[in-house]
PDB file of N, CA, C, O and CB in Angstrom:
ATOM      1  N   MET A   1     -11.698 -22.099  15.168  1.00  0.00           N
ATOM      2  CA  MET A   1     -11.118 -20.897  15.747  1.00  0.00           C
ATOM      3  C   MET A   1      -9.647 -20.758  15.356  1.00  0.00           C
ATOM      4  O   MET A   1      -9.153 -19.640  15.209  1.00  0.00           O
ATOM      5  CB  MET A   1     -11.262 -20.919  17.271  1.00  0.00           C
ATOM      6  N   GLU A   2      -8.957 -21.858  15.188  1.00  0.00           N
ATOM      7  CA  GLU A   2      -7.546 -21.822  14.815  1.00  0.00           C
ATOM      8  C   GLU A   2      -7.360 -21.156  13.453  1.00  0.00           C
ATOM      9  O   GLU A   2      -6.423 -20.382  13.262  1.00  0.00           O
ATOM     10  CB  GLU A   2      -6.962 -23.242  14.797  1.00  0.00           C
ATOM     11  N   LEU A   3      -8.246 -21.454  12.512  1.00  0.00           N
ATOM     12  CA  LEU A   3      -8.167 -20.853  11.182  1.00  0.00           C
ATOM     13  C   LEU A   3      -8.374 -19.342  11.247  1.00  0.00           C
ATOM     14  O   LEU A   3      -7.681 -18.585  10.568  1.00  0.00           O
ATOM     15  CB  LEU A   3      -9.203 -21.487  10.250  1.00  0.00           C
ATOM     16  N   VAL A   4      -9.311 -18.917  12.050  1.00  0.00           N
ATOM     17  CA  VAL A   4      -9.576 -17.478  12.203  1.00  0.00           C
ATOM     18  C   VAL A   4      -8.343 -16.768  12.748  1.00  0.00           C
ATOM     19  O   VAL A   4      -7.993 -15.684  12.280  1.00  0.00           O
ATOM     20  CB  VAL A   4     -10.788 -17.238  13.139  1.00  0.00           C
ATOM     21  N   ASN A   5      -7.689 -17.365  13.724  1.00  0.00           N
ATOM     22  CA  ASN A   5      -6.477 -16.766  14.294  1.00  0.00           C
ATOM     23  C   ASN A   5      -5.342 -16.729  13.267  1.00  0.00           C
ATOM     24  O   ASN A   5      -4.598 -15.751  13.194  1.00  0.00           O
ATOM     25  CB  ASN A   5      -6.032 -17.549  15.542  1.00  0.00           C
ATOM     26  N   LEU A   6      -5.214 -17.783  12.486  1.00  0.00           N
ATOM     27  CA  LEU A   6      -4.198 -17.838  11.437  1.00  0.00           C
ATOM     28  C   LEU A   6      -4.407 -16.720  10.421  1.00  0.00           C
ATOM     29  O   LEU A   6      -3.469 -16.003  10.071  1.00  0.00           O
ATOM     30  CB  LEU A   6      -4.225 -19.204  10.734  1.00  0.00           C
ATOM     31  N   LEU A   7      -5.638 -16.579   9.957  1.00  0.00           N
ATOM     32  CA  LEU A   7      -5.953 -15.522   8.989  1.00  0.00           C
ATOM     33  C   LEU A   7      -5.736 -14.141   9.589  1.00  0.00           C
ATOM     34  O   LEU A   7      -5.244 -13.238   8.912  1.00  0.00           O
ATOM     35  CB  LEU A   7      -7.398 -15.656   8.501  1.00  0.00           C
ATOM     36  N   SER A   8      -6.091 -13.975  10.823  1.00  0.00           N
ATOM     37  CA  SER A   8      -5.894 -12.685  11.495  1.00  0.00           C
ATOM     38  C   SER A   8      -4.414 -12.325  11.531  1.00  0.00           C
ATOM     39  O   SER A   8      -4.041 -11.183  11.263  1.00  0.00           O
ATOM     40  CB  SER A   8      -6.469 -12.721  12.929  1.00  0.00           C
ATOM     41  N   ASP A   9      -3.570 -13.302  11.864  1.00  0.00           N
ATOM     42  CA  ASP A   9      -2.129 -13.062  11.903  1.00  0.00           C
ATOM     43  C   ASP A   9      -1.595 -12.690  10.524  1.00  0.00           C
ATOM     44  O   ASP A   9      -0.766 -11.787  10.405  1.00  0.00           O
ATOM     45  CB  ASP A   9      -1.398 -14.296  12.432  1.00  0.00           C
ATOM     46  N   LEU A  10      -2.057 -13.369   9.493  1.00  0.00           N
ATOM     47  CA  LEU A  10      -1.621 -13.065   8.130  1.00  0.00           C
ATOM     48  C   LEU A  10      -2.101 -11.685   7.697  1.00  0.00           C
ATOM     49  O   LEU A  10      -1.347 -10.938   7.073  1.00  0.00           O
ATOM     50  CB  LEU A  10      -2.134 -14.129   7.155  1.00  0.00           C
ATOM     51  N   PHE A  11      -3.326 -11.342   8.016  1.00  0.00           N
ATOM     52  CA  PHE A  11      -3.875 -10.050   7.617  1.00  0.00           C
ATOM     53  C   PHE A  11      -3.131  -8.902   8.302  1.00  0.00           C
ATOM     54  O   PHE A  11      -2.991  -7.825   7.723  1.00  0.00           O
ATOM     55  CB  PHE A  11      -5.372  -9.983   7.948  1.00  0.00           C
ATOM     56  N   VAL A  12      -2.660  -9.120   9.512  1.00  0.00           N
ATOM     57  CA  VAL A  12      -1.850  -8.097  10.186  1.00  0.00           C
ATOM     58  C   VAL A  12      -0.560  -7.861   9.402  1.00  0.00           C
ATOM     59  O   VAL A  12      -0.133  -6.719   9.230  1.00  0.00           O
ATOM     60  CB  VAL A  12      -1.527  -8.520  11.651  1.00  0.00           C
ATOM     61  N   ILE A  13       0.056  -8.936   8.931  1.00  0.00           N
ATOM     62  CA  ILE A  13       1.261  -8.825   8.098  1.00  0.00           C
ATOM     63  C   ILE A  13       0.945  -8.047   6.831  1.00  0.00           C
ATOM     64  O   ILE A  13       1.680  -7.133   6.461  1.00  0.00           O
ATOM     65  CB  ILE A  13       1.820 -10.227   7.744  1.00  0.00           C
ATOM     66  N   PHE A  14      -0.144  -8.406   6.168  1.00  0.00           N
ATOM     67  CA  PHE A  14      -0.534  -7.728   4.939  1.00  0.00           C
ATOM     68  C   PHE A  14      -0.847  -6.255   5.190  1.00  0.00           C
ATOM     69  O   PHE A  14      -0.470  -5.397   4.393  1.00  0.00           O
ATOM     70  CB  PHE A  14      -1.741  -8.420   4.316  1.00  0.00           C
ATOM     71  N   ASP A  15      -1.529  -5.959   6.289  1.00  0.00           N
ATOM     72  CA  ASP A  15      -1.845  -4.570   6.636  1.00  0.00           C
ATOM     73  C   ASP A  15      -0.570  -3.752   6.845  1.00  0.00           C
ATOM     74  O   ASP A  15      -0.492  -2.599   6.419  1.00  0.00           O
ATOM     75  CB  ASP A  15      -2.718  -4.520   7.903  1.00  0.00           C
ATOM     76  N   ASP A  16       0.425  -4.345   7.498  1.00  0.00           N
ATOM     77  CA  ASP A  16       1.695  -3.650   7.706  1.00  0.00           C
ATOM     78  C   ASP A  16       2.373  -3.333   6.370  1.00  0.00           C
ATOM     79  O   ASP A  16       2.946  -2.258   6.193  1.00  0.00           O
ATOM     80  CB  ASP A  16       2.630  -4.496   8.586  1.00  0.00           C
ATOM     81  N   LEU A  17       2.299  -4.281   5.438  1.00  0.00           N
ATOM     82  CA  LEU A  17       2.891  -4.063   4.119  1.00  0.00           C
ATOM     83  C   LEU A  17       2.125  -3.005   3.329  1.00  0.00           C
ATOM     84  O   LEU A  17       2.726  -2.232   2.583  1.00  0.00           O
ATOM     85  CB  LEU A  17       2.928  -5.371   3.335  1.00  0.00           C
ATOM     86  N   VAL A  18       0.817  -2.967   3.488  1.00  0.00           N
ATOM     87  CA  VAL A  18       0.013  -1.924   2.831  1.00  0.00           C
ATOM     88  C   VAL A  18       0.489  -0.549   3.287  1.00  0.00           C
ATOM     89  O   VAL A  18       0.628   0.364   2.473  1.00  0.00           O
ATOM     90  CB  VAL A  18      -1.506  -2.106   3.146  1.00  0.00           C
ATOM     91  N   GLU A  19       0.737  -0.401   4.568  1.00  0.00           N
ATOM     92  CA  GLU A  19       1.254   0.873   5.080  1.00  0.00           C
ATOM     93  C   GLU A  19       2.646   1.162   4.534  1.00  0.00           C
ATOM     94  O   GLU A  19       2.939   2.282   4.117  1.00  0.00           O
ATOM     95  CB  GLU A  19       1.286   0.862   6.613  1.00  0.00           C
ATOM     96  N   LYS A  20       3.505   0.138   4.540  1.00  0.00           N
ATOM     97  CA  LYS A  20       4.888   0.310   4.080  1.00  0.00           C
ATOM     98  C   LYS A  20       4.951   0.824   2.643  1.00  0.00           C
ATOM     99  O   LYS A  20       5.783   1.671   2.318  1.00  0.00           O
ATOM    100  CB  LYS A  20       5.645  -1.011   4.188  1.00  0.00           C
ATOM    101  N   TYR A  21       4.068   0.307   1.783  1.00  0.00           N
ATOM    102  CA  TYR A  21       4.091   0.667   0.372  1.00  0.00           C
ATOM    103  C   TYR A  21       3.058   1.739   0.004  1.00  0.00           C
ATOM    104  O   TYR A  21       2.799   1.984  -1.174  1.00  0.00           O
ATOM    105  CB  TYR A  21       3.857  -0.564  -0.462  1.00  0.00           C
ATOM    106  N   HIS A  22       2.475   2.370   1.020  1.00  0.00           N
ATOM    107  CA  HIS A  22       1.516   3.465   0.822  1.00  0.00           C
ATOM    108  C   HIS A  22       0.401   3.038  -0.139  1.00  0.00           C
ATOM    109  O   HIS A  22       0.104   3.704  -1.131  1.00  0.00           O
ATOM    110  CB  HIS A  22       2.236   4.727   0.280  1.00  0.00           C
ATOM    111  N   MET A  23      -0.198   1.897   0.204  1.00  0.00           N
ATOM    112  CA  MET A  23      -1.294   1.355  -0.588  1.00  0.00           C
ATOM    113  C   MET A  23      -2.591   1.496   0.196  1.00  0.00           C
ATOM    114  O   MET A  23      -2.628   2.147   1.240  1.00  0.00           O
ATOM    115  CB  MET A  23      -1.032  -0.130  -0.961  1.00  0.00           C
ATOM    116  N   GLU A  24      -3.637   0.890  -0.307  1.00  0.00           N
ATOM    117  CA  GLU A  24      -4.957   0.955   0.322  1.00  0.00           C
ATOM    118  C   GLU A  24      -5.538  -0.454   0.379  1.00  0.00           C
ATOM    119  O   GLU A  24      -5.569  -1.161  -0.628  1.00  0.00           O
ATOM    120  CB  GLU A  24      -5.911   1.923  -0.457  1.00  0.00           C
ATOM    121  N   THR A  25      -6.000  -0.858   1.568  1.00  0.00           N
ATOM    122  CA  THR A  25      -6.734  -2.118   1.674  1.00  0.00           C
ATOM    123  C   THR A  25      -8.128  -1.874   1.121  1.00  0.00           C
ATOM    124  O   THR A  25      -8.827  -0.963   1.565  1.00  0.00           O
ATOM    125  CB  THR A  25      -6.788  -2.642   3.161  1.00  0.00           C
ATOM    126  N   ILE A  26      -8.525  -2.675   0.169  1.00  0.00           N
ATOM    127  CA  ILE A  26      -9.826  -2.510  -0.460  1.00  0.00           C
ATOM    128  C   ILE A  26     -10.879  -3.335   0.269  1.00  0.00           C
ATOM    129  O   ILE A  26     -11.951  -2.835   0.608  1.00  0.00           O
ATOM    130  CB  ILE A  26      -9.764  -2.907  -1.937  1.00  0.00           C
ATOM    131  N   LYS A  27     -10.558  -4.608   0.506  1.00  0.00           N
ATOM    132  CA  LYS A  27     -11.579  -5.480   1.089  1.00  0.00           C
ATOM    133  C   LYS A  27     -10.941  -6.747   1.642  1.00  0.00           C
ATOM    134  O   LYS A  27      -9.976  -7.267   1.082  1.00  0.00           O
ATOM    135  CB  LYS A  27     -12.653  -5.835   0.042  1.00  0.00           C
ATOM    136  N   THR A  28     -11.484  -7.229   2.732  1.00  0.00           N
ATOM    137  CA  THR A  28     -11.176  -8.570   3.225  1.00  0.00           C
ATOM    138  C   THR A  28     -12.500  -9.288   3.406  1.00  0.00           C
ATOM    139  O   THR A  28     -13.397  -8.817   4.106  1.00  0.00           O
ATOM    140  CB  THR A  28     -10.351  -8.530   4.571  1.00  0.00           C
ATOM    141  N   ILE A  29     -12.599 -10.434   2.762  1.00  0.00           N
ATOM    142  CA  ILE A  29     -13.804 -11.261   2.877  1.00  0.00           C
ATOM    143  C   ILE A  29     -13.349 -12.691   3.108  1.00  0.00           C
ATOM    144  O   ILE A  29     -12.697 -13.292   2.254  1.00  0.00           O
ATOM    145  CB  ILE A  29     -14.719 -11.151   1.595  1.00  0.00           C
ATOM    146  N   GLY A  30     -13.693 -13.227   4.259  1.00  0.00           N
ATOM    147  CA  GLY A  30     -13.282 -14.596   4.559  1.00  0.00           C
ATOM    148  C   GLY A  30     -11.770 -14.707   4.536  1.00  0.00           C
ATOM    149  O   GLY A  30     -11.079 -14.071   5.331  1.00  0.00           O
ATOM    150  N   ASP A  31     -11.258 -15.521   3.618  1.00  0.00           N
ATOM    151  CA  ASP A  31      -9.811 -15.705   3.524  1.00  0.00           C
ATOM    152  C   ASP A  31      -9.205 -14.898   2.376  1.00  0.00           C
ATOM    153  O   ASP A  31      -8.056 -15.130   2.002  1.00  0.00           O
ATOM    154  CB  ASP A  31      -9.485 -17.182   3.346  1.00  0.00           C
ATOM    155  N   ALA A  32      -9.955 -13.960   1.816  1.00  0.00           N
ATOM    156  CA  ALA A  32      -9.470 -13.144   0.699  1.00  0.00           C
ATOM    157  C   ALA A  32      -9.039 -11.771   1.206  1.00  0.00           C
ATOM    158  O   ALA A  32      -9.693 -11.176   2.062  1.00  0.00           O
ATOM    159  CB  ALA A  32     -10.561 -13.000  -0.394  1.00  0.00           C
ATOM    160  N   TYR A  33      -7.935 -11.286   0.664  1.00  0.00           N
ATOM    161  CA  TYR A  33      -7.404  -9.973   1.020  1.00  0.00           C
ATOM    162  C   TYR A  33      -7.127  -9.231  -0.274  1.00  0.00           C
ATOM    163  O   TYR A  33      -6.392  -9.725  -1.129  1.00  0.00           O
ATOM    164  CB  TYR A  33      -6.108 -10.086   1.905  1.00  0.00           C
ATOM    165  N   MET A  34      -7.709  -8.048  -0.426  1.00  0.00           N
ATOM    166  CA  MET A  34      -7.549  -7.271  -1.653  1.00  0.00           C
ATOM    167  C   MET A  34      -6.992  -5.890  -1.297  1.00  0.00           C
ATOM    168  O   MET A  34      -7.509  -5.196  -0.422  1.00  0.00           O
ATOM    169  CB  MET A  34      -8.908  -7.146  -2.419  1.00  0.00           C
ATOM    170  N   ALA A  35      -5.921  -5.515  -2.003  1.00  0.00           N
ATOM    171  CA  ALA A  35      -5.307  -4.203  -1.789  1.00  0.00           C
ATOM    172  C   ALA A  35      -4.899  -3.639  -3.139  1.00  0.00           C
ATOM    173  O   ALA A  35      -4.752  -4.373  -4.116  1.00  0.00           O
ATOM    174  CB  ALA A  35      -4.077  -4.296  -0.828  1.00  0.00           C
ATOM    175  N   GLY A  36      -4.719  -2.339  -3.180  1.00  0.00           N
ATOM    176  CA  GLY A  36      -4.309  -1.702  -4.425  1.00  0.00           C
ATOM    177  C   GLY A  36      -3.511  -0.439  -4.157  1.00  0.00           C
ATOM    178  O   GLY A  36      -3.482   0.081  -3.042  1.00  0.00           O
ATOM    179  N   ALA A  37      -2.870   0.032  -5.201  1.00  0.00           N
ATOM    180  CA  ALA A  37      -2.097   1.271  -5.114  1.00  0.00           C
ATOM    181  C   ALA A  37      -2.641   2.251  -6.154  1.00  0.00           C
ATOM    182  O   ALA A  37      -3.164   1.856  -7.196  1.00  0.00           O
ATOM    183  CB  ALA A  37      -0.563   1.003  -5.336  1.00  0.00           C
ATOM    184  N   GLY A  38      -2.505   3.520  -5.844  1.00  0.00           N
ATOM    185  CA  GLY A  38      -3.009   4.544  -6.749  1.00  0.00           C
ATOM    186  C   GLY A  38      -4.477   4.845  -6.529  1.00  0.00           C
ATOM    187  O   GLY A  38      -5.110   5.513  -7.346  1.00  0.00           O
ATOM    188  N   ILE A  39      -5.017   4.352  -5.427  1.00  0.00           N
ATOM    189  CA  ILE A  39      -6.403   4.620  -5.061  1.00  0.00           C
ATOM    190  C   ILE A  39      -6.446   4.996  -3.584  1.00  0.00           C
ATOM    191  O   ILE A  39      -5.686   4.392  -2.827  1.00  0.00           O
ATOM    192  CB  ILE A  39      -7.318   3.387  -5.354  1.00  0.00           C
ATOM    193  N   PRO A  40      -7.205   5.869  -3.134  1.00  0.00           N
ATOM    194  CA  PRO A  40      -8.006   6.820  -3.888  1.00  0.00           C
ATOM    195  C   PRO A  40      -7.174   7.966  -4.456  1.00  0.00           C
ATOM    196  O   PRO A  40      -7.684   8.770  -5.236  1.00  0.00           O
ATOM    197  CB  PRO A  40      -9.101   7.372  -3.014  1.00  0.00           C
ATOM    198  N   ILE A  41      -5.895   8.053  -4.073  1.00  0.00           N
ATOM    199  CA  ILE A  41      -5.026   9.118  -4.571  1.00  0.00           C
ATOM    200  C   ILE A  41      -4.133   8.540  -5.667  1.00  0.00           C
ATOM    201  O   ILE A  41      -3.400   7.578  -5.437  1.00  0.00           O
ATOM    202  CB  ILE A  41      -4.168   9.740  -3.413  1.00  0.00           C
ATOM    203  N   ASP A  42      -4.199   9.128  -6.850  1.00  0.00           N
ATOM    204  CA  ASP A  42      -3.422   8.664  -7.990  1.00  0.00           C
ATOM    205  C   ASP A  42      -1.928   8.797  -7.719  1.00  0.00           C
ATOM    206  O   ASP A  42      -1.482   9.744  -7.073  1.00  0.00           O
ATOM    207  CB  ASP A  42      -3.804   9.443  -9.247  1.00  0.00           C
ATOM    208  N   CYS A  43      -1.166   7.833  -8.224  1.00  0.00           N
ATOM    209  CA  CYS A  43       0.288   7.897  -8.138  1.00  0.00           C
ATOM    210  C   CYS A  43       0.883   7.273  -9.396  1.00  0.00           C
ATOM    211  O   CYS A  43       0.314   6.343  -9.968  1.00  0.00           O
ATOM    212  CB  CYS A  43       0.808   7.175  -6.858  1.00  0.00           C
ATOM    213  N   ASP A  44       2.016   7.784  -9.814  1.00  0.00           N
ATOM    214  CA  ASP A  44       2.638   7.309 -11.048  1.00  0.00           C
ATOM    215  C   ASP A  44       3.274   5.933 -10.908  1.00  0.00           C
ATOM    216  O   ASP A  44       3.452   5.231 -11.904  1.00  0.00           O
ATOM    217  CB  ASP A  44       3.677   8.290 -11.501  1.00  0.00           C
ATOM    218  N   ASP A  45       3.617   5.537  -9.688  1.00  0.00           N
ATOM    219  CA  ASP A  45       4.334   4.281  -9.485  1.00  0.00           C
ATOM    220  C   ASP A  45       3.460   3.178  -8.893  1.00  0.00           C
ATOM    221  O   ASP A  45       3.969   2.302  -8.193  1.00  0.00           O
ATOM    222  CB  ASP A  45       5.518   4.515  -8.590  1.00  0.00           C
ATOM    223  N   HIS A  46       2.161   3.205  -9.159  1.00  0.00           N
ATOM    224  CA  HIS A  46       1.247   2.232  -8.561  1.00  0.00           C
ATOM    225  C   HIS A  46       1.618   0.793  -8.906  1.00  0.00           C
ATOM    226  O   HIS A  46       1.537  -0.081  -8.043  1.00  0.00           O
ATOM    227  CB  HIS A  46      -0.169   2.512  -9.013  1.00  0.00           C
ATOM    228  N   ALA A  47       2.020   0.528 -10.140  1.00  0.00           N
ATOM    229  CA  ALA A  47       2.377  -0.843 -10.531  1.00  0.00           C
ATOM    230  C   ALA A  47       3.617  -1.318  -9.774  1.00  0.00           C
ATOM    231  O   ALA A  47       3.685  -2.473  -9.354  1.00  0.00           O
ATOM    232  CB  ALA A  47       2.621  -0.925 -12.054  1.00  0.00           C
ATOM    233  N   GLN A  48       4.591  -0.434  -9.600  1.00  0.00           N
ATOM    234  CA  GLN A  48       5.808  -0.795  -8.867  1.00  0.00           C
ATOM    235  C   GLN A  48       5.497  -1.076  -7.404  1.00  0.00           C
ATOM    236  O   GLN A  48       6.041  -2.012  -6.818  1.00  0.00           O
ATOM    237  CB  GLN A  48       6.857   0.322  -8.977  1.00  0.00           C
ATOM    238  N   ARG A  49       4.625  -0.267  -6.813  1.00  0.00           N
ATOM    239  CA  ARG A  49       4.237  -0.485  -5.413  1.00  0.00           C
ATOM    240  C   ARG A  49       3.578  -1.844  -5.236  1.00  0.00           C
ATOM    241  O   ARG A  49       3.882  -2.568  -4.287  1.00  0.00           O
ATOM    242  CB  ARG A  49       3.286   0.625  -4.937  1.00  0.00           C
ATOM    243  N   VAL A  50       2.678  -2.191  -6.145  1.00  0.00           N
ATOM    244  CA  VAL A  50       1.977  -3.480  -6.039  1.00  0.00           C
ATOM    245  C   VAL A  50       2.964  -4.628  -6.227  1.00  0.00           C
ATOM    246  O   VAL A  50       2.891  -5.628  -5.513  1.00  0.00           O
ATOM    247  CB  VAL A  50       0.833  -3.575  -7.087  1.00  0.00           C
ATOM    248  N   ALA A  51       3.887  -4.496  -7.180  1.00  0.00           N
ATOM    249  CA  ALA A  51       4.878  -5.550  -7.410  1.00  0.00           C
ATOM    250  C   ALA A  51       5.788  -5.717  -6.193  1.00  0.00           C
ATOM    251  O   ALA A  51       6.066  -6.842  -5.777  1.00  0.00           O
ATOM    252  CB  ALA A  51       5.718  -5.234  -8.660  1.00  0.00           C
ATOM    253  N   ASP A  52       6.247  -4.615  -5.627  1.00  0.00           N
ATOM    254  CA  ASP A  52       7.095  -4.684  -4.434  1.00  0.00           C
ATOM    255  C   ASP A  52       6.335  -5.287  -3.258  1.00  0.00           C
ATOM    256  O   ASP A  52       6.875  -6.098  -2.505  1.00  0.00           O
ATOM    257  CB  ASP A  52       7.617  -3.288  -4.064  1.00  0.00           C
ATOM    258  N   TYR A  53       5.083  -4.883  -3.108  1.00  0.00           N
ATOM    259  CA  TYR A  53       4.224  -5.444  -2.061  1.00  0.00           C
ATOM    260  C   TYR A  53       4.115  -6.964  -2.226  1.00  0.00           C
ATOM    261  O   TYR A  53       4.275  -7.709  -1.259  1.00  0.00           O
ATOM    262  CB  TYR A  53       2.814  -4.791  -2.102  1.00  0.00           C
ATOM    263  N   ALA A  54       3.845  -7.415  -3.440  1.00  0.00           N
ATOM    264  CA  ALA A  54       3.658  -8.840  -3.701  1.00  0.00           C
ATOM    265  C   ALA A  54       4.915  -9.634  -3.376  1.00  0.00           C
ATOM    266  O   ALA A  54       4.832 -10.701  -2.767  1.00  0.00           O
ATOM    267  CB  ALA A  54       3.262  -9.065  -5.156  1.00  0.00           C
ATOM    268  N   LEU A  55       6.071  -9.130  -3.774  1.00  0.00           N
ATOM    269  CA  LEU A  55       7.324  -9.837  -3.480  1.00  0.00           C
ATOM    270  C   LEU A  55       7.601  -9.870  -1.981  1.00  0.00           C
ATOM    271  O   LEU A  55       8.040 -10.889  -1.447  1.00  0.00           O
ATOM    272  CB  LEU A  55       8.496  -9.173  -4.213  1.00  0.00           C
ATOM    273  N   ASP A  56       7.347  -8.766  -1.316  1.00  0.00           N
ATOM    274  CA  ASP A  56       7.539  -8.699   0.128  1.00  0.00           C
ATOM    275  C   ASP A  56       6.546  -9.612   0.847  1.00  0.00           C
ATOM    276  O   ASP A  56       6.911 -10.301   1.800  1.00  0.00           O
ATOM    277  CB  ASP A  56       7.388  -7.249   0.622  1.00  0.00           C
ATOM    278  N   ALA A  57       5.297  -9.617   0.393  1.00  0.00           N
ATOM    279  CA  ALA A  57       4.274 -10.479   1.002  1.00  0.00           C
ATOM    280  C   ALA A  57       4.651 -11.949   0.846  1.00  0.00           C
ATOM    281  O   ALA A  57       4.473 -12.736   1.776  1.00  0.00           O
ATOM    282  CB  ALA A  57       2.888 -10.214   0.367  1.00  0.00           C
ATOM    283  N   LEU A  58       5.163 -12.318  -0.302  1.00  0.00           N
ATOM    284  CA  LEU A  58       5.591 -13.699  -0.532  1.00  0.00           C
ATOM    285  C   LEU A  58       6.673 -14.097   0.465  1.00  0.00           C
ATOM    286  O   LEU A  58       6.626 -15.183   1.043  1.00  0.00           O
ATOM    287  CB  LEU A  58       6.105 -13.875  -1.973  1.00  0.00           C
ATOM    288  N   GLN A  59       7.642 -13.215   0.661  1.00  0.00           N
ATOM    289  CA  GLN A  59       8.723 -13.491   1.610  1.00  0.00           C
ATOM    290  C   GLN A  59       8.181 -13.593   3.044  1.00  0.00           C
ATOM    291  O   GLN A  59       8.571 -14.488   3.794  1.00  0.00           O
ATOM    292  CB  GLN A  59       9.805 -12.389   1.525  1.00  0.00           C
ATOM    293  N   LYS A  60       7.292 -12.686   3.414  1.00  0.00           N
ATOM    294  CA  LYS A  60       6.729 -12.695   4.780  1.00  0.00           C
ATOM    295  C   LYS A  60       5.909 -13.970   5.020  1.00  0.00           C
ATOM    296  O   LYS A  60       5.970 -14.542   6.108  1.00  0.00           O
ATOM    297  CB  LYS A  60       5.839 -11.436   5.010  1.00  0.00           C
ATOM    298  N   VAL A  61       5.152 -14.415   4.029  1.00  0.00           N
ATOM    299  CA  VAL A  61       4.348 -15.632   4.183  1.00  0.00           C
ATOM    300  C   VAL A  61       5.267 -16.845   4.300  1.00  0.00           C
ATOM    301  O   VAL A  61       4.990 -17.752   5.085  1.00  0.00           O
ATOM    302  CB  VAL A  61       3.369 -15.805   2.988  1.00  0.00           C
ATOM    303  N   GLN A  62       6.344 -16.874   3.540  1.00  0.00           N
ATOM    304  CA  GLN A  62       7.296 -17.970   3.653  1.00  0.00           C
ATOM    305  C   GLN A  62       7.914 -18.013   5.049  1.00  0.00           C
ATOM    306  O   GLN A  62       8.075 -19.089   5.625  1.00  0.00           O
ATOM    307  CB  GLN A  62       8.391 -17.835   2.592  1.00  0.00           C
ATOM    308  N   GLN A  63       8.262 -16.839   5.595  1.00  0.00           N
ATOM    309  CA  GLN A  63       8.789 -16.786   6.960  1.00  0.00           C
ATOM    310  C   GLN A  63       7.732 -17.210   7.968  1.00  0.00           C
ATOM    311  O   GLN A  63       8.036 -17.899   8.942  1.00  0.00           O
ATOM    312  CB  GLN A  63       9.290 -15.375   7.288  1.00  0.00           C
ATOM    313  N   PHE A  64       6.511 -16.806   7.738  1.00  0.00           N
ATOM    314  CA  PHE A  64       5.394 -17.149   8.619  1.00  0.00           C
ATOM    315  C   PHE A  64       5.195 -18.662   8.680  1.00  0.00           C
ATOM    316  O   PHE A  64       4.876 -19.208   9.736  1.00  0.00           O
ATOM    317  CB  PHE A  64       4.103 -16.464   8.141  1.00  0.00           C
ATOM    318  N   ASN A  65       5.383 -19.327   7.559  1.00  0.00           N
ATOM    319  CA  ASN A  65       5.157 -20.763   7.478  1.00  0.00           C
ATOM    320  C   ASN A  65       6.286 -21.606   8.060  1.00  0.00           C
ATOM    321  O   ASN A  65       6.136 -22.818   8.215  1.00  0.00           O
ATOM    322  CB  ASN A  65       4.945 -21.147   6.062  1.00  0.00           C
ATOM    323  N   GLN A  66       7.401 -20.986   8.380  1.00  0.00           N
ATOM    324  CA  GLN A  66       8.526 -21.765   8.941  1.00  0.00           C
ATOM    325  C   GLN A  66       8.363 -22.030  10.402  1.00  0.00           C
ATOM    326  O   GLN A  66       9.220 -22.669  11.013  1.00  0.00           O
ATOM    327  CB  GLN A  66       9.828 -21.053   8.718  1.00  0.00           C
TER     328      GLN A  66
END
C-alpha cells in the first residue's frame, strides 16, 4: 500500500505539471506515466513544452525525495 500512495503522490505532481504546460496525459499504467504535447490539439511549441515539463518534473521529483 505504501508504494501505491507514493505513486499517487508523484502522479499528482505530474498531473499538475501537465496542466501548467498545457499538455495531455496519455496513459498511466502501474508505475508508468505518459504525457505529450501537441495532442489532440496541434501546437508549434510541443517540443519546448515537453522539454520544460521534463526539467520541471526532474526538479519536483528531487524535492519530493528530500
